[in-house]
C-alpha atoms as an extended CHARMM CRD file, in Angstrom:
* protein
*
        83  EXT
         1         1  MET       CA             -5.5930000000       57.5690000000        4.8510000000  PROA      1               0.0000000000
         2         2  SER       CA             -6.5070000000       60.6130000000        7.4530000000  PROA      2               0.0000000000
         3         3  PRO       CA             -3.8690000000       62.1960000000        9.8140000000  PROA      3               0.0000000000
         4         4  VAL       CA             -2.7670000000       61.5080000000       13.7660000000  PROA      4               0.0000000000
         5         5  LEU       CA             -3.7370000000       64.2100000000       15.3770000000  PROA      5               0.0000000000
         6         6  LEU       CA             -2.3140000000       64.2360000000       19.3810000000  PROA      6               0.0000000000
         7         7  THR       CA             -2.9220000000       66.7430000000       21.8130000000  PROA      7               0.0000000000
         8         8  ASP       CA             -1.2930000000       66.7720000000       25.5550000000  PROA      8               0.0000000000
         9         9  SER       CA             -4.3520000000       68.0700000000       27.2140000000  PROA      9               0.0000000000
        10        10  ALA       CA             -7.4800000000       66.3680000000       28.1990000000  PROA      10              0.0000000000
        11        11  ASP       CA             -9.4340000000       69.1590000000       28.0570000000  PROA      11              0.0000000000
        12        12  LYS       CA             -8.2470000000       71.4300000000       25.0670000000  PROA      12              0.0000000000
        13        13  LEU       CA             -7.2680000000       70.9060000000       22.0570000000  PROA      13              0.0000000000
        14        14  PRO       CA             -4.1860000000       72.6410000000       20.5660000000  PROA      14              0.0000000000
        15        15  GLU       CA             -4.9020000000       75.6820000000       18.4100000000  PROA      15              0.0000000000
        16        16  ALA       CA             -3.0670000000       73.7330000000       14.9570000000  PROA      16              0.0000000000
        17        17  VAL       CA             -5.7070000000       71.2290000000       15.7290000000  PROA      17              0.0000000000
        18        18  GLU       CA             -8.7200000000       72.9710000000       16.4230000000  PROA      18              0.0000000000
        19        19  ALA       CA             -8.0700000000       75.2170000000       13.3680000000  PROA      19              0.0000000000
        20        20  TYR       CA             -7.3810000000       71.7960000000       11.5760000000  PROA      20              0.0000000000
        21        21  TYR       CA            -11.2800000000       70.5400000000       12.5970000000  PROA      21              0.0000000000
        22        22  LYS       CA            -12.5040000000       73.7710000000       11.2850000000  PROA      22              0.0000000000
        23        23  GLN       CA            -10.8690000000       73.8870000000        7.6410000000  PROA      23              0.0000000000
        24        24  VAL       CA            -12.2300000000       70.4470000000        6.9210000000  PROA      24              0.0000000000
        25        25  ALA       CA            -15.4400000000       70.6410000000        8.0680000000  PROA      25              0.0000000000
        26        26  PRO       CA            -18.0090000000       69.7420000000        5.0040000000  PROA      26              0.0000000000
        27        27  THR       CA            -20.7290000000       71.8510000000        3.9210000000  PROA      27              0.0000000000
        28        28  TYR       CA            -23.3710000000       70.9740000000        1.7740000000  PROA      28              0.0000000000
        29        29  LEU       CA            -25.2790000000       73.3170000000       -0.2530000000  PROA      29              0.0000000000
        30        30  THR       CA            -29.2110000000       72.3390000000       -0.3980000000  PROA      30              0.0000000000
        31        31  THR       CA            -29.2720000000       69.0830000000        1.8320000000  PROA      31              0.0000000000
        32        32  PRO       CA            -26.8810000000       66.8450000000        4.2730000000  PROA      32              0.0000000000
        33        33  ALA       CA            -27.3160000000       63.7750000000        2.5420000000  PROA      33              0.0000000000
        34        34  GLU       CA            -25.1790000000       65.4030000000       -0.5660000000  PROA      34              0.0000000000
        35        35  GLY       CA            -22.4400000000       64.5830000000        1.9530000000  PROA      35              0.0000000000
        36        36  PRO       CA            -18.9610000000       64.3590000000        2.1710000000  PROA      36              0.0000000000
        37        37  TYR       CA            -18.8780000000       62.5950000000        5.7590000000  PROA      37              0.0000000000
        38        38  ASN       CA            -16.2500000000       63.1300000000        8.0760000000  PROA      38              0.0000000000
        39        39  MET       CA            -15.1090000000       60.3360000000       10.1290000000  PROA      39              0.0000000000
        40        40  THR       CA            -13.3450000000       61.1510000000       14.2010000000  PROA      40              0.0000000000
        41        41  TYR       CA            -11.6420000000       58.1480000000       15.9380000000  PROA      41              0.0000000000
        42        42  VAL       CA            -10.3800000000       58.9940000000       19.7460000000  PROA      42              0.0000000000
        43        43  ILE       CA             -8.2160000000       57.0060000000       21.1460000000  PROA      43              0.0000000000
        44        44  GLY       CA             -7.9960000000       57.1970000000       24.7280000000  PROA      44              0.0000000000
        45        45  ASP       CA             -9.8530000000       56.9720000000       28.1920000000  PROA      45              0.0000000000
        46        46  TRP       CA            -11.3650000000       59.7670000000       29.6690000000  PROA      46              0.0000000000
        47        47  LYS       CA             -8.6840000000       61.3290000000       31.5000000000  PROA      47              0.0000000000
        48        48  GLN       CA             -7.0530000000       61.7370000000       28.0810000000  PROA      48              0.0000000000
        49        49  LEU       CA             -9.7550000000       63.1650000000       26.5350000000  PROA      49              0.0000000000
        50        50  SER       CA            -12.7980000000       64.2470000000       28.5170000000  PROA      50              0.0000000000
        51        51  TRP       CA            -16.3360000000       63.9400000000       27.4410000000  PROA      51              0.0000000000
        52        52  PRO       CA            -16.9610000000       68.0450000000       26.7330000000  PROA      52              0.0000000000
        53        53  LEU       CA            -13.5970000000       68.1250000000       24.6890000000  PROA      53              0.0000000000
        54        54  GLN       CA            -14.7320000000       64.8590000000       22.5750000000  PROA      54              0.0000000000
        55        55  ALA       CA            -18.0980000000       66.6260000000       22.8130000000  PROA      55              0.0000000000
        56        56  HSD       CA            -16.3910000000       70.2980000000       21.3310000000  PROA      56              0.0000000000
        57        57  VAL       CA            -14.7670000000       68.2450000000       18.1330000000  PROA      57              0.0000000000
        58        58  ASP       CA            -18.1030000000       66.3580000000       17.0920000000  PROA      58              0.0000000000
        59        59  TYR       CA            -19.6670000000       70.1900000000       17.2230000000  PROA      59              0.0000000000
        60        60  ILE       CA            -16.7190000000       71.7820000000       15.1850000000  PROA      60              0.0000000000
        61        61  SER       CA            -16.1890000000       69.5430000000       12.4110000000  PROA      61              0.0000000000
        62        62  GLU       CA            -19.9190000000       68.3110000000       11.9230000000  PROA      62              0.0000000000
        63        63  MET       CA            -21.4940000000       69.1930000000        8.3560000000  PROA      63              0.0000000000
        64        64  SER       CA            -22.9690000000       72.6980000000        8.3350000000  PROA      64              0.0000000000
        65        65  ASN       CA            -25.1250000000       74.4790000000        5.6470000000  PROA      65              0.0000000000
        66        66  ARG       CA            -22.6160000000       76.3880000000        3.3960000000  PROA      66              0.0000000000
        67        67  ARG       CA            -25.4940000000       78.8520000000        2.2190000000  PROA      67              0.0000000000
        68        68  VAL       CA            -25.6000000000       80.8170000000        5.5460000000  PROA      68              0.0000000000
        69        69  TRP       CA            -23.1850000000       84.0250000000        5.2640000000  PROA      69              0.0000000000
        70        70  ASN       CA            -20.7990000000       83.7780000000        7.9260000000  PROA      70              0.0000000000
        71        71  GLN       CA            -19.5440000000       80.1480000000        7.1920000000  PROA      71              0.0000000000
        72        72  SER       CA            -17.4150000000       79.6880000000        4.4390000000  PROA      72              0.0000000000
        73        73  THR       CA            -15.3140000000       76.5490000000        5.3260000000  PROA      73              0.0000000000
        74        74  GLY       CA            -15.2590000000       73.6090000000        3.5150000000  PROA      74              0.0000000000
        75        75  GLY       CA            -16.5550000000       72.0450000000        0.5030000000  PROA      75              0.0000000000
        76        76  ARG       CA            -18.3900000000       69.9140000000       -1.7410000000  PROA      76              0.0000000000
        77        77  SER       CA            -16.4660000000       66.1400000000       -3.0020000000  PROA      77              0.0000000000
        78        78  SER       CA            -17.5800000000       67.5550000000       -6.6010000000  PROA      78              0.0000000000
        79        79  ASP       CA            -15.4210000000       71.0500000000       -5.8580000000  PROA      79              0.0000000000
        80        80  SER       CA            -11.8330000000       69.3080000000       -6.3340000000  PROA      80              0.0000000000
        81        81  GLY       CA            -13.1870000000       68.4530000000       -9.9560000000  PROA      81              0.0000000000
        82        82  GLN       CA            -12.5200000000       65.0030000000       -9.6450000000  PROA      82              0.0000000000
        83        83  PRO       CA            -15.4610000000       62.9610000000      -11.2100000000  PROA      83              0.0000000000
């Protein structure tokens, strides 16, 4: 199950939604093939969510290298302690 995130602007995310995307963005230690992966579905037309905003959401929620010193968010699926 995933959350439904709403915005009232076609061109800018609310601060809380932007922060959420950045907080849950996955990271990897060695290779992006490790996962985990996030999926974002956009519901609405171009008037409701502009193409630049959709690209921005894709950028801030994409997987990044956890070994980069200035990126401390995200995690691996094994970090949860679950098998």
